[in-house]
mmCIF file with all atom_site columns, C-alpha atoms in Angstrom:
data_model
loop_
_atom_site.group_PDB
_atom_site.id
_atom_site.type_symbol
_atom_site.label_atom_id
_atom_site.label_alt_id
_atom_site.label_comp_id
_atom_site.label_asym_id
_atom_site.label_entity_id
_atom_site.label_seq_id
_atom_site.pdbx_PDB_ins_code
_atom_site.Cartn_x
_atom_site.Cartn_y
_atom_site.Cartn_z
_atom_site.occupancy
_atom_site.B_iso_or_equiv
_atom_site.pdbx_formal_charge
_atom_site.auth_seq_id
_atom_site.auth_comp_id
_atom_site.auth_asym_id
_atom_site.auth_atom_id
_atom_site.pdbx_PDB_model_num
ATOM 1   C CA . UNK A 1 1   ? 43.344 52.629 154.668 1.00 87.00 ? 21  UNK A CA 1
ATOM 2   C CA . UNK A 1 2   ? 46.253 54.444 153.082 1.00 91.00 ? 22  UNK A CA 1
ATOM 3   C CA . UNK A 1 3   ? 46.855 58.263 154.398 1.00 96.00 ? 23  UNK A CA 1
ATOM 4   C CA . UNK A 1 4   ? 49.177 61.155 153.234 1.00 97.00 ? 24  UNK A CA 1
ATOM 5   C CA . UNK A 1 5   ? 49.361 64.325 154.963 1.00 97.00 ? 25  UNK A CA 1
ATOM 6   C CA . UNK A 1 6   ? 51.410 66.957 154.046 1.00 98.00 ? 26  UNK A CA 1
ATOM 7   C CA . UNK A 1 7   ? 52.150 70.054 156.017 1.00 97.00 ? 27  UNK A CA 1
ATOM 8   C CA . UNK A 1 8   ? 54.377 72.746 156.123 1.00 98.00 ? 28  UNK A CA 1
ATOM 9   C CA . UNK A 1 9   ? 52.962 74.464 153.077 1.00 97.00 ? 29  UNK A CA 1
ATOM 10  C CA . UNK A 1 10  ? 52.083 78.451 153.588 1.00 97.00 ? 30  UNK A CA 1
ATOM 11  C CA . UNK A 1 11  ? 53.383 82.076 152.741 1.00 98.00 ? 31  UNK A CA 1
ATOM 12  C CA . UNK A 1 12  ? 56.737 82.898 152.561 1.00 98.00 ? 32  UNK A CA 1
ATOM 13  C CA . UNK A 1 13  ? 58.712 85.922 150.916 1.00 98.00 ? 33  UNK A CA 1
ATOM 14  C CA . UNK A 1 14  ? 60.712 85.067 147.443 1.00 98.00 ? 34  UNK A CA 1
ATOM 15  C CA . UNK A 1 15  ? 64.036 84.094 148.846 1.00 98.00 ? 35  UNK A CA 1
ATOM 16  C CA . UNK A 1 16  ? 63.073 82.233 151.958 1.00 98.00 ? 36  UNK A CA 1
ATOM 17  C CA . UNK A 1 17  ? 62.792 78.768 153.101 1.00 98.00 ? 37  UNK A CA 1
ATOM 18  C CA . UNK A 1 18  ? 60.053 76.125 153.702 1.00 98.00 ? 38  UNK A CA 1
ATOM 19  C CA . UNK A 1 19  ? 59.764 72.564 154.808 1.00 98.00 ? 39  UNK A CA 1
ATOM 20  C CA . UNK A 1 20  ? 56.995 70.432 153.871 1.00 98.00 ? 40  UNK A CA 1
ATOM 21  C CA . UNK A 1 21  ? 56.427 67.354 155.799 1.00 98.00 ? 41  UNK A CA 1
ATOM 22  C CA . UNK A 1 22  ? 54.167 64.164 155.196 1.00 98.00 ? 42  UNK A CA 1
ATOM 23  C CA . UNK A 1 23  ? 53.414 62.128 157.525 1.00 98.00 ? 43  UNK A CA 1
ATOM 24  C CA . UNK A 1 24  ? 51.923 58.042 155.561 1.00 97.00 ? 44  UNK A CA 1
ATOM 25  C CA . UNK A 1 25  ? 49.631 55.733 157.454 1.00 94.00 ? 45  UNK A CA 1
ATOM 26  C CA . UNK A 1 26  ? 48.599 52.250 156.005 1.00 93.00 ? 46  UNK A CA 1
ATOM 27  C CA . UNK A 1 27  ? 51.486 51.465 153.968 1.00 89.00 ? 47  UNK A CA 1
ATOM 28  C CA . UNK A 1 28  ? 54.975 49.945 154.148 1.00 93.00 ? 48  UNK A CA 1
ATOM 29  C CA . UNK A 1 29  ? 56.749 52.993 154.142 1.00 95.00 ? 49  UNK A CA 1
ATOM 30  C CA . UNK A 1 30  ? 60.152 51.527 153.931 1.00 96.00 ? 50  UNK A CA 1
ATOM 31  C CA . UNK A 1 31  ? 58.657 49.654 150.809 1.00 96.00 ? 51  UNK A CA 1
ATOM 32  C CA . UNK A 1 32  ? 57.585 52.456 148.775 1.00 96.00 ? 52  UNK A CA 1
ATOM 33  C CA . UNK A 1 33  ? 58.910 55.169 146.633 1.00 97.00 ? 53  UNK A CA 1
ATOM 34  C CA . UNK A 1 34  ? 57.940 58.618 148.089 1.00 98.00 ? 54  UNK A CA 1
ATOM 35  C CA . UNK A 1 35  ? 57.652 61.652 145.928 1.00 98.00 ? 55  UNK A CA 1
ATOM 36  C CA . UNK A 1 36  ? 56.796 65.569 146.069 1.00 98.00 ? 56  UNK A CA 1
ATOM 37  C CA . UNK A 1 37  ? 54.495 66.845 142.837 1.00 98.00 ? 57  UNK A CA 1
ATOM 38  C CA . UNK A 1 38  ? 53.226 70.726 142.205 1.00 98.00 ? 58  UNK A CA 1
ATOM 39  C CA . UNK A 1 39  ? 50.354 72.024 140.317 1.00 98.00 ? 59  UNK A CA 1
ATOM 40  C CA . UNK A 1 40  ? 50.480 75.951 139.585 1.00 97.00 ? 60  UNK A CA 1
ATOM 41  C CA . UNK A 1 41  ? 47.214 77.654 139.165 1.00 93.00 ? 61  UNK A CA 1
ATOM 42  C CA . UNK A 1 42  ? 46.594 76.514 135.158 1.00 95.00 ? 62  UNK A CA 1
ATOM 43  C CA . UNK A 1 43  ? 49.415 74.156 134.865 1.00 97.00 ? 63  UNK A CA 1
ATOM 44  C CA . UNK A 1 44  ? 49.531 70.134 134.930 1.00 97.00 ? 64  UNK A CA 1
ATOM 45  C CA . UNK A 1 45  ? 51.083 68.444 137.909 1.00 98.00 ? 65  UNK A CA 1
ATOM 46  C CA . UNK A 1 46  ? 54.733 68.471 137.597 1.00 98.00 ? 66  UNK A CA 1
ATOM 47  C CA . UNK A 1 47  ? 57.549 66.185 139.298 1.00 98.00 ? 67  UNK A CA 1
ATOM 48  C CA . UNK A 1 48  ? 59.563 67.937 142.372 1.00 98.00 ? 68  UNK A CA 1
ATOM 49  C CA . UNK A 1 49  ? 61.872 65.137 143.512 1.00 98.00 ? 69  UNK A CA 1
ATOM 50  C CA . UNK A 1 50  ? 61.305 61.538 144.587 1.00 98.00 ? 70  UNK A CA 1
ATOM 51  C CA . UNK A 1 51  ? 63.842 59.193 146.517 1.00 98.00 ? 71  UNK A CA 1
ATOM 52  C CA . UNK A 1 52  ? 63.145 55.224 146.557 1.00 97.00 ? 72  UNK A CA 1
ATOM 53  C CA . UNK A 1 53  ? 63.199 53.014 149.363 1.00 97.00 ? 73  UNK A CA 1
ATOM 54  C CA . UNK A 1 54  ? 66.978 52.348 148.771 1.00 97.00 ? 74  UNK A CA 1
ATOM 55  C CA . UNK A 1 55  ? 67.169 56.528 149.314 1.00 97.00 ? 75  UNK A CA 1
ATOM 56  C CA . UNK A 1 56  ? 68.023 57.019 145.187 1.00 98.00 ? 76  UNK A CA 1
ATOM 57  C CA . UNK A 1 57  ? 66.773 61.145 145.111 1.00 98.00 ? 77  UNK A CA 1
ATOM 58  C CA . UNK A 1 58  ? 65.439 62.281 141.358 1.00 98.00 ? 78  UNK A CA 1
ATOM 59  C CA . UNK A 1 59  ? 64.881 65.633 141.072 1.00 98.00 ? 79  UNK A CA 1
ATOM 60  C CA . UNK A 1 60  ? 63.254 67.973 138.616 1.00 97.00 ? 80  UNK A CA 1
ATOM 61  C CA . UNK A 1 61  ? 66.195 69.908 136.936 1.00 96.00 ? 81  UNK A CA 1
ATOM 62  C CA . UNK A 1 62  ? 65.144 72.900 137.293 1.00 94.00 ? 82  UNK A CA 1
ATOM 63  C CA . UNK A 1 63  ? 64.829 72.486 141.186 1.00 96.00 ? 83  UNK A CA 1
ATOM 64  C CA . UNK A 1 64  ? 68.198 70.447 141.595 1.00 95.00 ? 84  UNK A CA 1
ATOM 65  C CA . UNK A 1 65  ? 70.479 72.894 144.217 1.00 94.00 ? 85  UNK A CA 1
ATOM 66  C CA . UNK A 1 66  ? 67.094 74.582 146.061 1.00 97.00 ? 86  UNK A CA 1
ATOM 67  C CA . UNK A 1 67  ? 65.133 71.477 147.008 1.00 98.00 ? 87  UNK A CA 1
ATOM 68  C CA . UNK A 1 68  ? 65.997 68.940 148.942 1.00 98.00 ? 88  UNK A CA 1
ATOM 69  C CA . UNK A 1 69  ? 64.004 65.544 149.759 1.00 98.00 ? 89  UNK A CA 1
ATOM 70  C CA . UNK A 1 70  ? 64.825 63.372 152.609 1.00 98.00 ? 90  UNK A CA 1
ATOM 71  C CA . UNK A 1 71  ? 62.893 60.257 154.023 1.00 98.00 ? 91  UNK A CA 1
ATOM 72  C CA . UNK A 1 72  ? 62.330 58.722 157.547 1.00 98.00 ? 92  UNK A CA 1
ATOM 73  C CA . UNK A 1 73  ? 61.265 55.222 157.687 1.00 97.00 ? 93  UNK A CA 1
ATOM 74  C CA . UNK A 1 74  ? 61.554 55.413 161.210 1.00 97.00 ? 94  UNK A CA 1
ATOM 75  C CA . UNK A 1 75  ? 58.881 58.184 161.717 1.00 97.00 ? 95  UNK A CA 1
ATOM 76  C CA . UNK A 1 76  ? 56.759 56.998 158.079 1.00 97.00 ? 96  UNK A CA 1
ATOM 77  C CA . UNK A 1 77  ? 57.735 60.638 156.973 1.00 98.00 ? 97  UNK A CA 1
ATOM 78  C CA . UNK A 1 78  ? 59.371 62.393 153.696 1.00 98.00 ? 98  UNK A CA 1
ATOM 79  C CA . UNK A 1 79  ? 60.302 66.035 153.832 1.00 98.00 ? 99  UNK A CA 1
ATOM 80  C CA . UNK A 1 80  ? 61.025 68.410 151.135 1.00 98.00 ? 100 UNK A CA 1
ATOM 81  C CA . UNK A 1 81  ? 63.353 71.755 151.864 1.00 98.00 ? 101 UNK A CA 1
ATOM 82  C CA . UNK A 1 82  ? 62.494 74.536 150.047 1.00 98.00 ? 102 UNK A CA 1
ATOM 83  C CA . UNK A 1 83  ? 65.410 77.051 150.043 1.00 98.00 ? 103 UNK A CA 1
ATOM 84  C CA . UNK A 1 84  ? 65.524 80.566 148.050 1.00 98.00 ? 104 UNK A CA 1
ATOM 85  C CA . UNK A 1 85  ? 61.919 80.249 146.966 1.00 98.00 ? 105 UNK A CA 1
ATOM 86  C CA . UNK A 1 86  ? 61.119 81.972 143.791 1.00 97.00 ? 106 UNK A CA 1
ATOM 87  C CA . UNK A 1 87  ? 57.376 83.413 142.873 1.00 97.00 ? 107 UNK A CA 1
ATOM 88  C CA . UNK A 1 88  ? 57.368 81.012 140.323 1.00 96.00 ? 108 UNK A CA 1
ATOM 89  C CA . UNK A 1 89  ? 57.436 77.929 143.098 1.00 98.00 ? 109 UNK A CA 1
ATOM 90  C CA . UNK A 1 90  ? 53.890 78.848 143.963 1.00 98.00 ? 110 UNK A CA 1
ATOM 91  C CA . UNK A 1 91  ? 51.683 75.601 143.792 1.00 98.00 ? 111 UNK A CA 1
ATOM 92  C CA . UNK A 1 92  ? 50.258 72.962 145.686 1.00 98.00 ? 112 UNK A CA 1
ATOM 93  C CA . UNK A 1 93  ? 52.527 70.417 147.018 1.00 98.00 ? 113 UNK A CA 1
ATOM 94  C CA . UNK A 1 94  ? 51.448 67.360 146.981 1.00 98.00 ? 114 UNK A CA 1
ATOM 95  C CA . UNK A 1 95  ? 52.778 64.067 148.518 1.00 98.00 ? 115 UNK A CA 1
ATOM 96  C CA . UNK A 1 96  ? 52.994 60.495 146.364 1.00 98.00 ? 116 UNK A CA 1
ATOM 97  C CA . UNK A 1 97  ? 53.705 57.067 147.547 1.00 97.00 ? 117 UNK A CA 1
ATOM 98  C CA . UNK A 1 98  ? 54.331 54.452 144.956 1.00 95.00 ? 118 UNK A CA 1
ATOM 99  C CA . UNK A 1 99  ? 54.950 50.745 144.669 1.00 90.00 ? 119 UNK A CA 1
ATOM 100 C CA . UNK A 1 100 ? 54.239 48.105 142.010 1.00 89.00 ? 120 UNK A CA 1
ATOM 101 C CA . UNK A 1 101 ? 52.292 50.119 140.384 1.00 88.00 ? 121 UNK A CA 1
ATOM 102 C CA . UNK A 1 102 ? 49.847 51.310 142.977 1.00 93.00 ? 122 UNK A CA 1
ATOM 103 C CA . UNK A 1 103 ? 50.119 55.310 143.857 1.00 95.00 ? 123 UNK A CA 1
ATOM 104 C CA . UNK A 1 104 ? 48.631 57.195 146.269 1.00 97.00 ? 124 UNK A CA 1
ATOM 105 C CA . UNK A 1 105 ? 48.442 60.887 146.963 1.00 97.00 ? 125 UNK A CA 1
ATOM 106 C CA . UNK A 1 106 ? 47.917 63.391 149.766 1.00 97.00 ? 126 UNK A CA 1
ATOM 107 C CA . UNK A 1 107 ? 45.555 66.104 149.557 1.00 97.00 ? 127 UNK A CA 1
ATOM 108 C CA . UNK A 1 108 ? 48.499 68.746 149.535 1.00 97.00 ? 128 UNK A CA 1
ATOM 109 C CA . UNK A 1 109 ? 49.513 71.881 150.777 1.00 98.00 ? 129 UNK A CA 1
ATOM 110 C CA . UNK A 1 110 ? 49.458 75.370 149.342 1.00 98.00 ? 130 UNK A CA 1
ATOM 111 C CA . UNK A 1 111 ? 52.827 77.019 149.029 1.00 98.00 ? 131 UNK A CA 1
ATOM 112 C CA . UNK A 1 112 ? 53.140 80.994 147.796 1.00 98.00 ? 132 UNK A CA 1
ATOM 113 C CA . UNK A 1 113 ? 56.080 82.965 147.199 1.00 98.00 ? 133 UNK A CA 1
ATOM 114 C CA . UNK A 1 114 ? 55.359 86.404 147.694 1.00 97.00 ? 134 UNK A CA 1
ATOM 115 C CA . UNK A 1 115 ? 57.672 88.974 145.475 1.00 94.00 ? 135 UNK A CA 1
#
């Protein structure tokens, strides 16, 4: 059975830092491409970043210089880190494995940027 679990997520003032972690369980981690999606209160899921399991990192423009995703096949984990968080970057976080077609998804983490 296939498991995400993110953590990390919680309340932080605009300008500060978080790290998210996930933590997979029931697939080849090395194998798959991990990624970090939001969803704002009202808004669609959106893209964060993602890096492949040859450690390519694709980020969402917009983010590209503030977030940073790293993966540890050693410990099944990805990480994103969240630097000078901005109001706007409130969401839930959620965690995405992918290969050949097959995803799967965490149940996620709330993140909120206080002004």
């Amino acid at each position: 059975q296939v498991q995400l679990v993110e953590s990390g997520g919680g309340l932080v003032q605009a300008g500060g830092s978080l790290r998210l972690s996930c933590v997979s369980s029931g697939i080849t981690f090395s194998s798959m491409t991990m990624g970090w999606y939001r969803q704002a209160p009202g808004k669609q899921r959106e893209l964060v970043a993602t890096i492949s399991s040859i450690y390519t990192t694709n980020y969402a423009d917009p983010l590209k210089g503030r977030f940073t995703i790293r993966r540890d096949n050693a410990r099944n984990t990805v990480d994103l880190q969240m630097n000078s968080l901005k109001p706007e970057d409130t969401a839930v976080y959620y965690c995405k494995a992918t290969r050949l077609g097959a995803d799967y998804w965490g149940q996620g983490t709330q993140v909120t940027v206080s002004s």
